[in-house]
Coordinates of C-alpha atoms in Angstrom, one line a residue:
Chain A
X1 CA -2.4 0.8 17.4
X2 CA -1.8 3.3 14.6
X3 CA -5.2 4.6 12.9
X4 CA -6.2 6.0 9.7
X5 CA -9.4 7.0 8.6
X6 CA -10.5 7.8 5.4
X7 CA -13.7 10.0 4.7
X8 CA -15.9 9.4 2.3
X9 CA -16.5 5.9 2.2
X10 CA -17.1 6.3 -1.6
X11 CA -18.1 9.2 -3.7
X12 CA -20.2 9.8 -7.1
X13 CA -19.2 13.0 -9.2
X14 CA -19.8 14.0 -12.7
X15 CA -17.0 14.5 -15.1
X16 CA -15.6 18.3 -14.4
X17 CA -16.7 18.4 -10.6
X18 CA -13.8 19.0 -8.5
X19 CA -13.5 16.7 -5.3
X20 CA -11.8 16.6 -2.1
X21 CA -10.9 13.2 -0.2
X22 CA -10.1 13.2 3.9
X23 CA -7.6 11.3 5.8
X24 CA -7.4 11.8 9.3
X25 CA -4.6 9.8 11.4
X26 CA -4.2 9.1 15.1
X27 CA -0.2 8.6 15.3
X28 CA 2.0 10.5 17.4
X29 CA 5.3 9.7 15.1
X30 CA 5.2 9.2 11.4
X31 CA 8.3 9.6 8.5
X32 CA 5.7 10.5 6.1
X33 CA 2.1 10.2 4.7
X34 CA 1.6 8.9 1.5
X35 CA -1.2 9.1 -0.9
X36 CA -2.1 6.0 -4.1
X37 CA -4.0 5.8 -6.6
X38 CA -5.5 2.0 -6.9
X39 CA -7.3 0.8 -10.0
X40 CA -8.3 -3.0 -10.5
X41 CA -4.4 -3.4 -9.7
X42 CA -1.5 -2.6 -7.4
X43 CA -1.7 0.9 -5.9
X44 CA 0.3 3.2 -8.2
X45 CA 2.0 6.4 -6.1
X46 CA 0.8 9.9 -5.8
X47 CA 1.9 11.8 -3.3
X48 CA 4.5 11.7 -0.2
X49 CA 4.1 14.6 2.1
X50 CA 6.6 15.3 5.5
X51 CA 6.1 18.8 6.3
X52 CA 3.1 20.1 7.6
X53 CA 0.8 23.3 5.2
X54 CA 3.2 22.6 1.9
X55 CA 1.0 21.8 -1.2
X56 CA 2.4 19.0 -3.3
X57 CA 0.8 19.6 -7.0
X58 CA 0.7 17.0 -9.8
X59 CA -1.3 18.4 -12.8
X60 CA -5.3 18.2 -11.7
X61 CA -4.1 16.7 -8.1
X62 CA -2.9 18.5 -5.3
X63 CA -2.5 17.4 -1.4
X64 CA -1.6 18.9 1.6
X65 CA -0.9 17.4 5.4
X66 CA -2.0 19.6 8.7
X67 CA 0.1 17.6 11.4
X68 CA -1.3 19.8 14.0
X69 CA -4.8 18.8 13.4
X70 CA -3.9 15.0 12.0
X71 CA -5.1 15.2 8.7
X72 CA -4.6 15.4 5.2
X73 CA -6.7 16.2 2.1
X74 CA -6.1 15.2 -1.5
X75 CA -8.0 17.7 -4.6
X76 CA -8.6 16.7 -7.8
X77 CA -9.9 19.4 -10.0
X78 CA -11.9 18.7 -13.5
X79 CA -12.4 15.3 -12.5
X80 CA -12.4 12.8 -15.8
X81 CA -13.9 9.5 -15.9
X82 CA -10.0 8.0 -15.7
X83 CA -10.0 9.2 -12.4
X84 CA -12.5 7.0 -10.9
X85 CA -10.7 4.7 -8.7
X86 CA -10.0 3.8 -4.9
X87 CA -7.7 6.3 -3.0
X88 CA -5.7 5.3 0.0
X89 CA -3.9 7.0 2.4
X90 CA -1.1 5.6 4.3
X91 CA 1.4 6.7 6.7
X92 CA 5.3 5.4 7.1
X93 CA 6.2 4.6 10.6
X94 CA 9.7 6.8 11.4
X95 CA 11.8 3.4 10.5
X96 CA 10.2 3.5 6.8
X97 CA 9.5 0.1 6.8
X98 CA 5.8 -0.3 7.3
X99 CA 2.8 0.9 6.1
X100 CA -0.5 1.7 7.7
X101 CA -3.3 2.6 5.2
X102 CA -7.0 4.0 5.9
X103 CA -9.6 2.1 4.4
X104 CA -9.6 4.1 1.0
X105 CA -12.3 6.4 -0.6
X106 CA -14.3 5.1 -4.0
X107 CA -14.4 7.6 -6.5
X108 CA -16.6 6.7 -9.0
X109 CA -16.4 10.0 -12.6
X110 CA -19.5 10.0 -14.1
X111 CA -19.3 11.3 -18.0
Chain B
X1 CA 14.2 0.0 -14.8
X2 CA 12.0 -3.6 -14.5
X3 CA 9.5 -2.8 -12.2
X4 CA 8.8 -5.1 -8.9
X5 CA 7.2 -8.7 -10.5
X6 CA 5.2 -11.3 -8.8
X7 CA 4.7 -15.0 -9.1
X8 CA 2.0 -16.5 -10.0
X9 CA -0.6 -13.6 -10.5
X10 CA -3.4 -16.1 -9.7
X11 CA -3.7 -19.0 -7.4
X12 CA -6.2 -21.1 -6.4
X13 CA -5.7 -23.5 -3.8
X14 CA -8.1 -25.8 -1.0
X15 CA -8.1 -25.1 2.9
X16 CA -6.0 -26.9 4.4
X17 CA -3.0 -26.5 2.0
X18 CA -0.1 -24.3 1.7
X19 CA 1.0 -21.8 -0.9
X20 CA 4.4 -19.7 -1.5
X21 CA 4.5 -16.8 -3.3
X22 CA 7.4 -15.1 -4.9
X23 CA 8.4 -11.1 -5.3
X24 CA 11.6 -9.7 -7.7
X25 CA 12.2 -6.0 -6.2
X26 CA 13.5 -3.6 -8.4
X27 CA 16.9 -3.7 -9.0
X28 CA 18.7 -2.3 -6.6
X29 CA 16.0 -2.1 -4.0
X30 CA 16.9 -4.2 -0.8
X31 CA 14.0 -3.9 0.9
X32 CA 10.5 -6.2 0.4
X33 CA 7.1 -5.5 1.8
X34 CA 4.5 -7.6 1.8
X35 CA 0.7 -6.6 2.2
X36 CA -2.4 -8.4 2.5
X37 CA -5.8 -6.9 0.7
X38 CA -9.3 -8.0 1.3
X39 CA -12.6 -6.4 1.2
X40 CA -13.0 -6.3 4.6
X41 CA -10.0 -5.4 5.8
X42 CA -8.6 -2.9 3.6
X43 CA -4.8 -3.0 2.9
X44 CA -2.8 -4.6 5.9
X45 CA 1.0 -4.8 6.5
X46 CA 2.5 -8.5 6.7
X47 CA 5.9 -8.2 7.0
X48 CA 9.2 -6.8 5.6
X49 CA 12.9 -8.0 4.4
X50 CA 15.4 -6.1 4.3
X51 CA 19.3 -7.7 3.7
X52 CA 17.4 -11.5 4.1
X53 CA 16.5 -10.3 7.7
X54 CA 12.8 -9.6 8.8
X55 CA 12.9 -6.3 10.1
X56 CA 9.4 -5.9 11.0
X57 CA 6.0 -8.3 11.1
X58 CA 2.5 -7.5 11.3
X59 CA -0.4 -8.7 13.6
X60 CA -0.7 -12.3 11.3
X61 CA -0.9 -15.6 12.7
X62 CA 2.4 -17.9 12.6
X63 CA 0.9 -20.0 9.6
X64 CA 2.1 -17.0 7.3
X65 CA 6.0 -16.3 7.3
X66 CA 8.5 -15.2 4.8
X67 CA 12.1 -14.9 3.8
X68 CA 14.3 -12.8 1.6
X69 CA 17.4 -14.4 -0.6
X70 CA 20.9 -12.7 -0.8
X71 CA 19.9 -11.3 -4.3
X72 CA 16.9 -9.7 -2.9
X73 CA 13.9 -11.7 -4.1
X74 CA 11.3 -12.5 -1.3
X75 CA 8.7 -15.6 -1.1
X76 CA 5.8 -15.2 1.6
X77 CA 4.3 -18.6 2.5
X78 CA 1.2 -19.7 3.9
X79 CA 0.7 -22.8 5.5
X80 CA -2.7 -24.4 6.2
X81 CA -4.9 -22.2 4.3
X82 CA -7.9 -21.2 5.4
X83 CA -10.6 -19.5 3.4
X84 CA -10.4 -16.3 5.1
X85 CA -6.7 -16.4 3.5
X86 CA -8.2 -15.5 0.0
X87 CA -6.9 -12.0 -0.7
X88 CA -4.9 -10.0 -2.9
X89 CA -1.2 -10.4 -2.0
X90 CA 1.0 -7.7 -2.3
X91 CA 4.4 -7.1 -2.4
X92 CA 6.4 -3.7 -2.6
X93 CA 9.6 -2.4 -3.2
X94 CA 11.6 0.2 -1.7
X95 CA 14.6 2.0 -2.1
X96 CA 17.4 3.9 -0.1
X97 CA 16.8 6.8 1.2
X98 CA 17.2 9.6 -1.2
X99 CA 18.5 12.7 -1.0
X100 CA 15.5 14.6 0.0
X101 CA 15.6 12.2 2.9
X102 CA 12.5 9.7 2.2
X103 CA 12.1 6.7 0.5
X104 CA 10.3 5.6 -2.9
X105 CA 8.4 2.9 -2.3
X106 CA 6.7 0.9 -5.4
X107 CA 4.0 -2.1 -5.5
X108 CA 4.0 -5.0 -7.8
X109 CA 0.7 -5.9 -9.5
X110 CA -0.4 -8.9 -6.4
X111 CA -0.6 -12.6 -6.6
X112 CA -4.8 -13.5 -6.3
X113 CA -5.1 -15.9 -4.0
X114 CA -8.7 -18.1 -4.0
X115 CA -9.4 -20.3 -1.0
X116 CA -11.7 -23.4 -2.0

């Protein structure tokens, strides 16, 4: 069975701290791995990353995936207090029709 | 572009009954996910539509099932709820495959679903 882990659990920073969230994966065949953003709602998209070492940037966010070492990392710089939130990772099986997500990682911005 | 929409947005129902839920994609978007989210659990996969045929299922019991009309909308139902049914239910939307060769994928905002 496809496995995602997400490290940490949760996480407490001050506002400007810059913060970086772990997902490590034990699947041999993916389409894609996929970062969201989930606040008291539906998980809102971040990233979607298919090649291995190439940064995707969006403003204060940035991720990259390591497929040789099955893992990814998302940064977020200058944290704000609109940033605390649950992250998830997820990986696309190769047919791009199902999604398997790690547990997620609580960010909780302090001001 | 309407985003994906879900019916009701909160539900409350007894053990032992059923309960259908409904998802609009976005238009355009043939393909319907749905995902079940609890505390413990995280974020699971249920099953998807795509073209009214499921394409793939998750590791759920029988007593949850779905379908997918010709104009794309989806209902999930769950027969003879139990309370470990109570989740948020959600449902997500995906397009074709672009031109950069993946797909964009977008969630509605869930159907609540409380167990009594």
């Amino acid at each position: 069975e496809d496995k995602v882990v997400q490290s940490p659990l949760s996480l407490v920073v001050h506002e400007g701290d810059t913060v970086t969230l772990n997902c490590s994966y034990e699947v041999t065949n993916f389409r894609s791995l996929l970062w969201y953003k989930q606040e008291k709602k539906a998980p809102t998209f971040l990233f979607m990353l298919t090649s291995s070492g190439i940064e995707k940037k969006s403003g204060r966010l940035s991720s990259i995936l390591d497929k040789k070492e099955l893992f990814s990392i998302l940064n977020i710089t200058a944290t704000q207090t609109g940033d605390s939130a649950v992250y998830l990772c997820a990986l696309y099986n190769n047919a791009g029709n199902m999604l398997t997500f790690g547990g997620g990682t609580r960010l909780m911005v302090k001001p | 572009k309407a985003g994906v929409t879900q019916t009701p947005r909160y539900l409350i129902k007894t053990r032992g009954q059923q309960v259908t839920l409904s998802c609009s994609p976005i238009s355009g978007h043939r393909s319907v996910s749905w995902y079940q989210q609890t505390p413990g659990q995280g974020l699971q996969f249920l099953f998807e539509y795509f073209s009214e045929t499921q394409r793939n299922k998750g590791n759920f019991p029988g007593r949850f099932s779905g379908r997918q009309f010709s104009n794309s909308r989806s209902e999930m139902n769950v027969s003879t709820l139990e309370l470990g049914d109570s989740a948020l239910y959600l449902c997500a939307s995906r397009s074709a495959l672009t031109t950069s060769g993946y797909y964009e994928q977008y969630f509605g905002p869930g159907t609540r679903l409380t167990v009594t």
